[in-house]
PDB file of C-alpha atoms and ligand atoms in Angstrom:
ATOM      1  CA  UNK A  12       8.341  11.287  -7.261  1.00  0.00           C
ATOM      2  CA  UNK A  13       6.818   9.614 -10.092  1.00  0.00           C
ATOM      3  CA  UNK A  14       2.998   8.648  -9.096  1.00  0.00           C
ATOM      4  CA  UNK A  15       3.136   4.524  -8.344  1.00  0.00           C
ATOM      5  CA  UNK A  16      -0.418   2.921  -9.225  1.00  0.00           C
ATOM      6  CA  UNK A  17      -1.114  -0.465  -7.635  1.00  0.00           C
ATOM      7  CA  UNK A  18      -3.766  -2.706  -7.892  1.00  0.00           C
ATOM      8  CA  UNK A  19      -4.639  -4.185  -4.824  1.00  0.00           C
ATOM      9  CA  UNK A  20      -5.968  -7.794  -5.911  1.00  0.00           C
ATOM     10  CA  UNK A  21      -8.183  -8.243  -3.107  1.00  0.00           C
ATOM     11  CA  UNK A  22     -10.768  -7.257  -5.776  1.00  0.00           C
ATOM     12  CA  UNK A  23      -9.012  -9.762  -8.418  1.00  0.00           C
ATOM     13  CA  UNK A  24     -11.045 -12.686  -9.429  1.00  0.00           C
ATOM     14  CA  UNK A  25      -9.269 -15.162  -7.327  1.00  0.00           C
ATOM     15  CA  UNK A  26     -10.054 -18.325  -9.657  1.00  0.00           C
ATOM     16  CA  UNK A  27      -7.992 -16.213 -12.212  1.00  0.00           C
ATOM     17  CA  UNK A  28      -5.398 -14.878 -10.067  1.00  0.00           C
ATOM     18  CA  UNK A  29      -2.160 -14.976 -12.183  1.00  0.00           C
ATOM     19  CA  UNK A  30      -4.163 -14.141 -15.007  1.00  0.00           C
ATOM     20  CA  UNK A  31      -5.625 -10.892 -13.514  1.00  0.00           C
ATOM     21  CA  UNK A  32      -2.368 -10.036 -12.051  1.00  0.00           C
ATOM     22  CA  UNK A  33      -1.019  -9.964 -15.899  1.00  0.00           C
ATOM     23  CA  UNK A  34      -3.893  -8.631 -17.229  1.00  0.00           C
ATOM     24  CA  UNK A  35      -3.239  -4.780 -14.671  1.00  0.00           C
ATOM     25  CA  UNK A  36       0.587  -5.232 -15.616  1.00  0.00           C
ATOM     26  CA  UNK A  37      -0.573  -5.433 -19.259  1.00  0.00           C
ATOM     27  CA  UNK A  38      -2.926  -2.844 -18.875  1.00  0.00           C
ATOM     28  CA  UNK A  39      -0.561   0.031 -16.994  1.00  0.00           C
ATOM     29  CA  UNK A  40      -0.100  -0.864 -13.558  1.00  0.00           C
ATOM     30  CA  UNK A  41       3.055  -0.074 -11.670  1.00  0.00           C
ATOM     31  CA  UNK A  42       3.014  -2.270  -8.926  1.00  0.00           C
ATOM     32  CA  UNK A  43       0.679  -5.009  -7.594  1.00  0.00           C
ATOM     33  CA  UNK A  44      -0.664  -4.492  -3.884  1.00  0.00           C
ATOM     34  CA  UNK A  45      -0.730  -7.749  -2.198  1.00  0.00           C
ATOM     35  CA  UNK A  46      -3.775  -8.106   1.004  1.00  0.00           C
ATOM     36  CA  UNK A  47      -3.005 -10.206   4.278  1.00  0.00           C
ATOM     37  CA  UNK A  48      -5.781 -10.366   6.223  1.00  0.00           C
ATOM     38  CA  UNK A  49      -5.854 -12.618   9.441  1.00  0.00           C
ATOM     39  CA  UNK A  50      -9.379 -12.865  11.322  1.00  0.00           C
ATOM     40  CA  UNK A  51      -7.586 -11.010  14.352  1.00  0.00           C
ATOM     41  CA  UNK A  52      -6.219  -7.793  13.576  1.00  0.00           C
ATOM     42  CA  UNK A  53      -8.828  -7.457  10.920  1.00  0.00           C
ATOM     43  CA  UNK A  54     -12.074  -8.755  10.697  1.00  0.00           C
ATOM     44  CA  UNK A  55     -11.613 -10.945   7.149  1.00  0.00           C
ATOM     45  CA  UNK A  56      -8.681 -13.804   5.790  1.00  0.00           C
ATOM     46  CA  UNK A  57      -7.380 -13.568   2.745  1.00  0.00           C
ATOM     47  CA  UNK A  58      -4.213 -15.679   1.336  1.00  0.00           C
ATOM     48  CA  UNK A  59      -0.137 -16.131   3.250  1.00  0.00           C
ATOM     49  CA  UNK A  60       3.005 -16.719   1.282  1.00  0.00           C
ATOM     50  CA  UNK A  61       2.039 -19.965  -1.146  1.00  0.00           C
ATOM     51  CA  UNK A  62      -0.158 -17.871  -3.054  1.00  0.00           C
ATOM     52  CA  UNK A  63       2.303 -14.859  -3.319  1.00  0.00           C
ATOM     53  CA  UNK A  64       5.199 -17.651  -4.581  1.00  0.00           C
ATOM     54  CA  UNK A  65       2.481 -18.814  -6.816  1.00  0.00           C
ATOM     55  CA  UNK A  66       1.833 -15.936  -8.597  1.00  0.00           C
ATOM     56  CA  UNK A  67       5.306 -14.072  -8.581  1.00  0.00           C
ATOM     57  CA  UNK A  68       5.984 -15.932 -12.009  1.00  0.00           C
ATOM     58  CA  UNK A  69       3.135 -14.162 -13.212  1.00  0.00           C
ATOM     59  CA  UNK A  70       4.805 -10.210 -13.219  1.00  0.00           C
ATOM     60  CA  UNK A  71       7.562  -8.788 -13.216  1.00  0.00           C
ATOM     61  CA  UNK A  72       6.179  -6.058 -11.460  1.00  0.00           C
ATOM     62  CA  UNK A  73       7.155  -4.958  -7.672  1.00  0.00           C
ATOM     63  CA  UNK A  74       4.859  -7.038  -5.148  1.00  0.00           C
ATOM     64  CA  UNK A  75       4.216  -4.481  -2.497  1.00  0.00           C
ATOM     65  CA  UNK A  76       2.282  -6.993   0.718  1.00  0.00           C
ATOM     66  CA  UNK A  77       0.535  -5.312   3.041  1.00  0.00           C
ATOM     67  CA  UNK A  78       0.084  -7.257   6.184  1.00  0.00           C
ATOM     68  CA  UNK A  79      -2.575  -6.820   8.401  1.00  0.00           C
ATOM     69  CA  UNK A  80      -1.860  -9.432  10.507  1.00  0.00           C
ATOM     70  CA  UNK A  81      -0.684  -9.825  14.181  1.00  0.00           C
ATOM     71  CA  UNK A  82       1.998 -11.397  15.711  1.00  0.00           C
ATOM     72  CA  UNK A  83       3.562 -10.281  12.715  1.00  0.00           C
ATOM     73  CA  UNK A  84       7.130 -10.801  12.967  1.00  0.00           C
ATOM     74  CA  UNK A  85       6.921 -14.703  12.423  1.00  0.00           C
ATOM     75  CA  UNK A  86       5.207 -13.960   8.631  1.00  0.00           C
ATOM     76  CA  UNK A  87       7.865 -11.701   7.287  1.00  0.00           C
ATOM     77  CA  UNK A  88      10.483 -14.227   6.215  1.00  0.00           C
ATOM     78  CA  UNK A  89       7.870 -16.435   4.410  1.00  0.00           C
ATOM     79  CA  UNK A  90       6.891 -13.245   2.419  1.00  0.00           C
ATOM     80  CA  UNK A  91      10.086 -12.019   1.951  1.00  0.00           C
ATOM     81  CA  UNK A  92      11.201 -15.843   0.809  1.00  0.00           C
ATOM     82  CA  UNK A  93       8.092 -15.632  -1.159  1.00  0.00           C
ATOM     83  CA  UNK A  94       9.070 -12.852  -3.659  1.00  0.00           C
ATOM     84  CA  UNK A  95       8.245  -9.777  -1.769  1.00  0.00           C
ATOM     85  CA  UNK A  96       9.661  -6.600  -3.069  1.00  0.00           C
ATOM     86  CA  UNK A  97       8.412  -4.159  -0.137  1.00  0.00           C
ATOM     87  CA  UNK A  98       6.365  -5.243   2.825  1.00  0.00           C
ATOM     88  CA  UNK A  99       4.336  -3.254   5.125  1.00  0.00           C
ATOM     89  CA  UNK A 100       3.227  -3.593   8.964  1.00  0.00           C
ATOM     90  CA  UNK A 101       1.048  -1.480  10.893  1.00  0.00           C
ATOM     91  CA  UNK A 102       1.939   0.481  13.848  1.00  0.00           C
ATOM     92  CA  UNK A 103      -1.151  -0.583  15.990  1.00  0.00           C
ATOM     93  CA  UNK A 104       0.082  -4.560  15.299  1.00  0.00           C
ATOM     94  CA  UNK A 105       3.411  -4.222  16.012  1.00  0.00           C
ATOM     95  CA  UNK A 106       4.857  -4.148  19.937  1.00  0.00           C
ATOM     96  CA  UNK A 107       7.991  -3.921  18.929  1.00  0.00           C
ATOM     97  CA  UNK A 108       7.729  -2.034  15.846  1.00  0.00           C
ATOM     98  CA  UNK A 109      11.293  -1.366  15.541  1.00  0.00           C
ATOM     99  CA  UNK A 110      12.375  -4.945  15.792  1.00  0.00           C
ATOM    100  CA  UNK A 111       9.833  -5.729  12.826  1.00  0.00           C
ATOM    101  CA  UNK A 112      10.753  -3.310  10.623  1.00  0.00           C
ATOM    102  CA  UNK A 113      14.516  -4.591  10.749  1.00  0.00           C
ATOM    103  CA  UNK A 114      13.612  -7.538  10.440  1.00  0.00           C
ATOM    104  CA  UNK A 115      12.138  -6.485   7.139  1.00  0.00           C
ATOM    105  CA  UNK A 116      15.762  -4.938   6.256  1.00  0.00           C
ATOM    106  CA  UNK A 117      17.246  -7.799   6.965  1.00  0.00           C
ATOM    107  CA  UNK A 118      15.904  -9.585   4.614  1.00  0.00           C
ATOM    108  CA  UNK A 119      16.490  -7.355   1.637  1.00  0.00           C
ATOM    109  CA  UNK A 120      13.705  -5.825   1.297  1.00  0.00           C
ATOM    110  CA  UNK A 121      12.273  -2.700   0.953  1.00  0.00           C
ATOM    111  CA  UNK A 122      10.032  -1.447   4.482  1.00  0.00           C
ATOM    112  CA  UNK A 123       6.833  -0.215   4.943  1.00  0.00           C
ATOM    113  CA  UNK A 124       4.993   1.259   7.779  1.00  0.00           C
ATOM    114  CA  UNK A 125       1.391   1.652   7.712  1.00  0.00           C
ATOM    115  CA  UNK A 126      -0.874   4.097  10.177  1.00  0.00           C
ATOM    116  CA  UNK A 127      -4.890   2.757  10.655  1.00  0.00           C
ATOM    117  CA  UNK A 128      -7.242   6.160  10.155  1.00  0.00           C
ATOM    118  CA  UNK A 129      -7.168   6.755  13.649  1.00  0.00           C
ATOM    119  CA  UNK A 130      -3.905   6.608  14.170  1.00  0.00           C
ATOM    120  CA  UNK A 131      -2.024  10.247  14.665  1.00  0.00           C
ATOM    121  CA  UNK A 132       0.886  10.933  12.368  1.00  0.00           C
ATOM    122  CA  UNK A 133       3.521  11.454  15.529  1.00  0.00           C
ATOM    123  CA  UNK A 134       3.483   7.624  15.284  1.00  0.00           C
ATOM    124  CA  UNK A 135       6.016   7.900  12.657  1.00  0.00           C
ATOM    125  CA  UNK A 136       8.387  10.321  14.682  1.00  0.00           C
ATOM    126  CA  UNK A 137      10.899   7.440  15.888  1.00  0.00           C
ATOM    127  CA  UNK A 138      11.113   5.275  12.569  1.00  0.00           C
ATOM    128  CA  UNK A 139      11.276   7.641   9.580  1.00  0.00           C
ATOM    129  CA  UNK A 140      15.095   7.081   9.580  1.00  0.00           C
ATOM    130  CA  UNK A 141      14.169   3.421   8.241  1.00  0.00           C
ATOM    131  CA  UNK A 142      11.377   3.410   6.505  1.00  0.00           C
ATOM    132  CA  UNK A 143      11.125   3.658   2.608  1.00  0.00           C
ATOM    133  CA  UNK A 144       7.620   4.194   2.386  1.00  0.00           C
ATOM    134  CA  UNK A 145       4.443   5.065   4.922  1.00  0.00           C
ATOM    135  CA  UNK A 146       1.402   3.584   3.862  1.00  0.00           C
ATOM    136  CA  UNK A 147      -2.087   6.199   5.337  1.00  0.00           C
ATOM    137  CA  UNK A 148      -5.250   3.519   5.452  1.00  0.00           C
ATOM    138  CA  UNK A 149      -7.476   6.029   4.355  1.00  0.00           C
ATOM    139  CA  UNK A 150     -10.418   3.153   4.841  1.00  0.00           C
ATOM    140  CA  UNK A 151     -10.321   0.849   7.879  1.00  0.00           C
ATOM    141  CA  UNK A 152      -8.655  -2.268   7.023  1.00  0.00           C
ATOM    142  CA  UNK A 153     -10.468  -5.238   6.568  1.00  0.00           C
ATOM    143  CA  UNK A 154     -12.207  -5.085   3.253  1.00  0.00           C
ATOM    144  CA  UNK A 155     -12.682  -3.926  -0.693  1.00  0.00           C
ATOM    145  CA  UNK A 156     -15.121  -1.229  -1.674  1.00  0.00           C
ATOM    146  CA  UNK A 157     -15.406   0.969   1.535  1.00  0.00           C
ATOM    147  CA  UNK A 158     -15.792   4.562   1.554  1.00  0.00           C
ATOM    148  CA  UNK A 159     -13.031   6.880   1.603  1.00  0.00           C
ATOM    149  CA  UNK A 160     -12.232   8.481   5.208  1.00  0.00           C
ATOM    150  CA  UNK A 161     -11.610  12.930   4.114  1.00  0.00           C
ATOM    151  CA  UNK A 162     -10.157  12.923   7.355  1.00  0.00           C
ATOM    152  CA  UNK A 163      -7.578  11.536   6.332  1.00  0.00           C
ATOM    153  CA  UNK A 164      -6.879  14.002   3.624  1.00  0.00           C
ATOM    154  CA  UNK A 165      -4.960  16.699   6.241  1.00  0.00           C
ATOM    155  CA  UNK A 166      -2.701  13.680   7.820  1.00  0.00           C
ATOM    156  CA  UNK A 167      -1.476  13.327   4.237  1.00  0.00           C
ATOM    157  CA  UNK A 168       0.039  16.552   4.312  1.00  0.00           C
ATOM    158  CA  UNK A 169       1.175  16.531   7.722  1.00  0.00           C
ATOM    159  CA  UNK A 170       3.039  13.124   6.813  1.00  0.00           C
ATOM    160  CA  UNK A 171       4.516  14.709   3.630  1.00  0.00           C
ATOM    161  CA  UNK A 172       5.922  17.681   5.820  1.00  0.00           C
ATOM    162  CA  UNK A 173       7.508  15.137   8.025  1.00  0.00           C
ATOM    163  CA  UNK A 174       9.304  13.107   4.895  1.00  0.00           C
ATOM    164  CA  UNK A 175      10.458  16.175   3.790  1.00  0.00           C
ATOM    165  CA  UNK A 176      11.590  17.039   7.061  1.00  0.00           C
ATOM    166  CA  UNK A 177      13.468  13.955   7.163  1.00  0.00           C
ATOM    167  CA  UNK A 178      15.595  14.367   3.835  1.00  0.00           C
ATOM    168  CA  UNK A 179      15.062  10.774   3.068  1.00  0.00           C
ATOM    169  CA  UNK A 180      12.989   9.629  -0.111  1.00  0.00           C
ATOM    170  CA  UNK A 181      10.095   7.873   1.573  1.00  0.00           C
ATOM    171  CA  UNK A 182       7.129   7.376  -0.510  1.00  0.00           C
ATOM    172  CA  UNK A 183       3.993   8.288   0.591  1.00  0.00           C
ATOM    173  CA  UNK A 184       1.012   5.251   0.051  1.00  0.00           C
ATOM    174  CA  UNK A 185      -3.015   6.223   0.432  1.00  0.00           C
ATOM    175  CA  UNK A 186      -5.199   2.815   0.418  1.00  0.00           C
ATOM    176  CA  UNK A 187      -8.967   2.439   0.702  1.00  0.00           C
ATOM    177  CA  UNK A 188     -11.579   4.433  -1.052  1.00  0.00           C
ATOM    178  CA  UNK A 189      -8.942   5.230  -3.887  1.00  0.00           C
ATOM    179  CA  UNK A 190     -11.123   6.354  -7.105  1.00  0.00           C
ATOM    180  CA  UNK A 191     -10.289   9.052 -10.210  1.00  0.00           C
ATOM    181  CA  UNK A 192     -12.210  11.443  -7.855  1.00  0.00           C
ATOM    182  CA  UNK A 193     -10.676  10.824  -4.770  1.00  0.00           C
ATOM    183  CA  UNK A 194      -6.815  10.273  -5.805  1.00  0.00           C
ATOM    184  CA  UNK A 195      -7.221  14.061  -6.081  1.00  0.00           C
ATOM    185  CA  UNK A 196      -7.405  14.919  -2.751  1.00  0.00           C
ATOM    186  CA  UNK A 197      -4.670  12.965  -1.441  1.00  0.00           C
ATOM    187  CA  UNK A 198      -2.156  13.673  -4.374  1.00  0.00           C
ATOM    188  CA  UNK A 199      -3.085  17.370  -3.654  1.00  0.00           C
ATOM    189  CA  UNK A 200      -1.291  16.879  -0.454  1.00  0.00           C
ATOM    190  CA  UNK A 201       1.719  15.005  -1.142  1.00  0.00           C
ATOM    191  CA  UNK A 202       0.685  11.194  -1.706  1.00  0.00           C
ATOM    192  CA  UNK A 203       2.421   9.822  -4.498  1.00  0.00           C
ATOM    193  CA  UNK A 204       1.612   5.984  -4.826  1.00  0.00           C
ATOM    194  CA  UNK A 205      -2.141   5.109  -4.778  1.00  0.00           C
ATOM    195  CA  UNK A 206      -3.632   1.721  -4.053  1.00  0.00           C
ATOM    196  CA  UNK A 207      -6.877   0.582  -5.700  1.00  0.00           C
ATOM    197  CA  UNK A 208      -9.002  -2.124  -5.757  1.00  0.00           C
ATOM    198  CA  UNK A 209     -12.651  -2.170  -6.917  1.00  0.00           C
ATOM    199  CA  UNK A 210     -11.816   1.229  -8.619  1.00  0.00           C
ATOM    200  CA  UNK A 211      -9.558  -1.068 -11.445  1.00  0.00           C
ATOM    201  CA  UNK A 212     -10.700  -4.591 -10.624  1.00  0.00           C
ATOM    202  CA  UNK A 213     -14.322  -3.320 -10.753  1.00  0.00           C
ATOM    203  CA  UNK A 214     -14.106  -1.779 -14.074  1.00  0.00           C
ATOM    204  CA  UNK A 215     -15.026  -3.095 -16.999  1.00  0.00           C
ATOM    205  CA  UNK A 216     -11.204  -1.654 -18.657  1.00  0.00           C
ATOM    206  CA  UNK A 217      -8.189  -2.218 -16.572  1.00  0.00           C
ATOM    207  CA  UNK A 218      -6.334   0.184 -18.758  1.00  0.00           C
ATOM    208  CA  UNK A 219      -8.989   3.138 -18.738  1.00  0.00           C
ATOM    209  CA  UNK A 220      -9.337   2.565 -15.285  1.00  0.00           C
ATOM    210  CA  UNK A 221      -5.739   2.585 -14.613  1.00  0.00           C
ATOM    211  CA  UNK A 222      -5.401   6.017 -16.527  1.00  0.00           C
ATOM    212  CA  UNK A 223      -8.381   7.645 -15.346  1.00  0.00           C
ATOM    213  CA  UNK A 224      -6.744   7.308 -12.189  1.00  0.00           C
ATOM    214  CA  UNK A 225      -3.203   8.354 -13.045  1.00  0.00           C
ATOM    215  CA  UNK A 226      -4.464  11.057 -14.999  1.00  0.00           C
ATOM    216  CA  UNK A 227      -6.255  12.457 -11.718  1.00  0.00           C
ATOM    217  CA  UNK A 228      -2.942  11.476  -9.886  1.00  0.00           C
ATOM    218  CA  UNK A 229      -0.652  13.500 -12.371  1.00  0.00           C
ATOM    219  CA  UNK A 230      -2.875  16.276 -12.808  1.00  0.00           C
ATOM    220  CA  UNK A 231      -2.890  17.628  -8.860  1.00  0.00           C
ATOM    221  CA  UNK A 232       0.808  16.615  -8.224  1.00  0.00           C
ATOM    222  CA  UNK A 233       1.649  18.854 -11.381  1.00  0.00           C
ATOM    223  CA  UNK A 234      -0.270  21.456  -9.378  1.00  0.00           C
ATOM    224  CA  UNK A 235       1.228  20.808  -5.782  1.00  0.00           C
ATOM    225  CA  UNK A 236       4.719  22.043  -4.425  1.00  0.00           C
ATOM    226  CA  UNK A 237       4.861  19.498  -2.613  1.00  0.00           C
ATOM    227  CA  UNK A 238       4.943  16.902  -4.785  1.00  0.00           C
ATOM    228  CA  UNK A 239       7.144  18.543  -7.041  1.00  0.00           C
ATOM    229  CA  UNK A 240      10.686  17.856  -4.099  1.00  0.00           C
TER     230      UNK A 240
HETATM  231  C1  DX5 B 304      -8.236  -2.643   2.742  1.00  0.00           C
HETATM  232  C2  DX5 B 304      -7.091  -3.072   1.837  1.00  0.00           C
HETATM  233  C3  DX5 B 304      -7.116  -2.335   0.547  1.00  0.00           C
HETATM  234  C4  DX5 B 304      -8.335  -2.603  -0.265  1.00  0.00           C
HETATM  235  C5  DX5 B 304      -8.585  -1.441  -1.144  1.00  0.00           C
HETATM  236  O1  DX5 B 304      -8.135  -3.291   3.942  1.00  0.00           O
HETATM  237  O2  DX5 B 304      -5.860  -2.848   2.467  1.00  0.00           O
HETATM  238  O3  DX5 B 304      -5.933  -2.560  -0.195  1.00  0.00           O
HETATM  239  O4  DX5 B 304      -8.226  -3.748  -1.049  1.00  0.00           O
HETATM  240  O5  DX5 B 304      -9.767  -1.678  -1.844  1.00  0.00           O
HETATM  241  P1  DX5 B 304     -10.604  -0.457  -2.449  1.00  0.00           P
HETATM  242  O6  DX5 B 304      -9.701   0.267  -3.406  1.00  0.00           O
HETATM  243  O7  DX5 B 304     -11.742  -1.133  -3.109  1.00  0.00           O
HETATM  244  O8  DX5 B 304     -11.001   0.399  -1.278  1.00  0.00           O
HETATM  245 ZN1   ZN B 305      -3.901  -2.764   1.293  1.00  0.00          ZN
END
């Protein structure tokens, strides 16, 4: 698969937020990664569905929300209504994490399901068959600019034996920490859509920061069996 590069615009300037949003679009991006943060599941609050519907004129990019938020269930029609292309729950949030992630389905959209760092991959094991992508936190949720977890690195490629295992074309997501250096690692073993925030919102070039990080993306996929199913 094609290496996805999103901008997550927790790191946006959020006085500027439809402008920012088609400034990485402009500059290279692939999709935009949209943060929900609650004050319950994780520590910090960030913005619900009247800010996605607000700035969903502003791209014509894929709007990829990640929702760290719990109950969940109740959120996912606003988003979807909203202008959601994929949305994303966590297994540690969910109770009923099958009756979430149809939920998602059910509204037409495409389903994510995302595992915390210490969460073990055999989470997955009974809802491959309807996911289309698996988001790894390879920081613990909650904020931009943390420190990349390497233990995450191996569940990458434990994760990417299990997609391929499942015959289905589930993309696999790596978010926190993501910088040219570090998209390495992970794309060495099998991730092929990166999220970033202060590594592209931080830099002073959206579009050099957008490459540098593709170019590390492209460069250990190219060298990776994996990658290349
Ligand atoms: C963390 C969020 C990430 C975060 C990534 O809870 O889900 O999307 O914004 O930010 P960086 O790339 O700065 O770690
Ligand atoms: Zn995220």
């Amino acid at each position: 698969m094609k290496p996805v590069i999103a901008p997550s615009i927790l790191s946006a300037d959020f006085s500027r937020l439809g402008a920012e949003i088609a400034a990485v679009e402009a500059a290279g991006a692939d999709w935009i990664h949209f943060d929900v943060m609650d004050n319950h599941f994780v520590p910090n609050l960030t913005f619900g569905p009247m800010v996605l519907k607000a700035v969903r004129p502003h791209t014509e990019l894929p709007i990829d929300v990640h929702l760290m938020v719990q109950p969940v269930d109740a959120l996912i029609e606003g988003f979807a209504a909203a202008g959601a292309d994929l949305i994303s729950v966590h297994v540690e949030a969910c109770p009923h994490l099958d009756r979430s992630l149809q939920l998602i389905r059910a509204k037409g959209k495409q389903v994510g399901v995302v595992l915390n760092p210490a969460t073990p991959a055999s989470s997955l094991e009974c809802v491959l068959h309807q996911v289309d992508l698996v988001l790894l936190m390879t920081v613990n949720p909650g904020f931009p600019g943390q420190a990349f977890i390497r233990s995450v690195v191996e569940k990458v490629g434990v994760v990417r034996d299990m997609i391929a295992g499942s015959g289905r074309p589930i993309r696999l997501q790596v978010d926190g920490g993501i910088t040219p250096e570090t998209i390495r690692e992970v794309a060495a073993e099998g991730a092929d859509t990166f999220v970033a925030g202060s590594a592209i919102f931080g830099a002073p070039d959206y579009r050099d920061a957008i490459g540098a990080l593709r170019r590390g993306a492209e460069a250990m996929a190219a060298g990776t069996m994996r990658v290349a199913v």
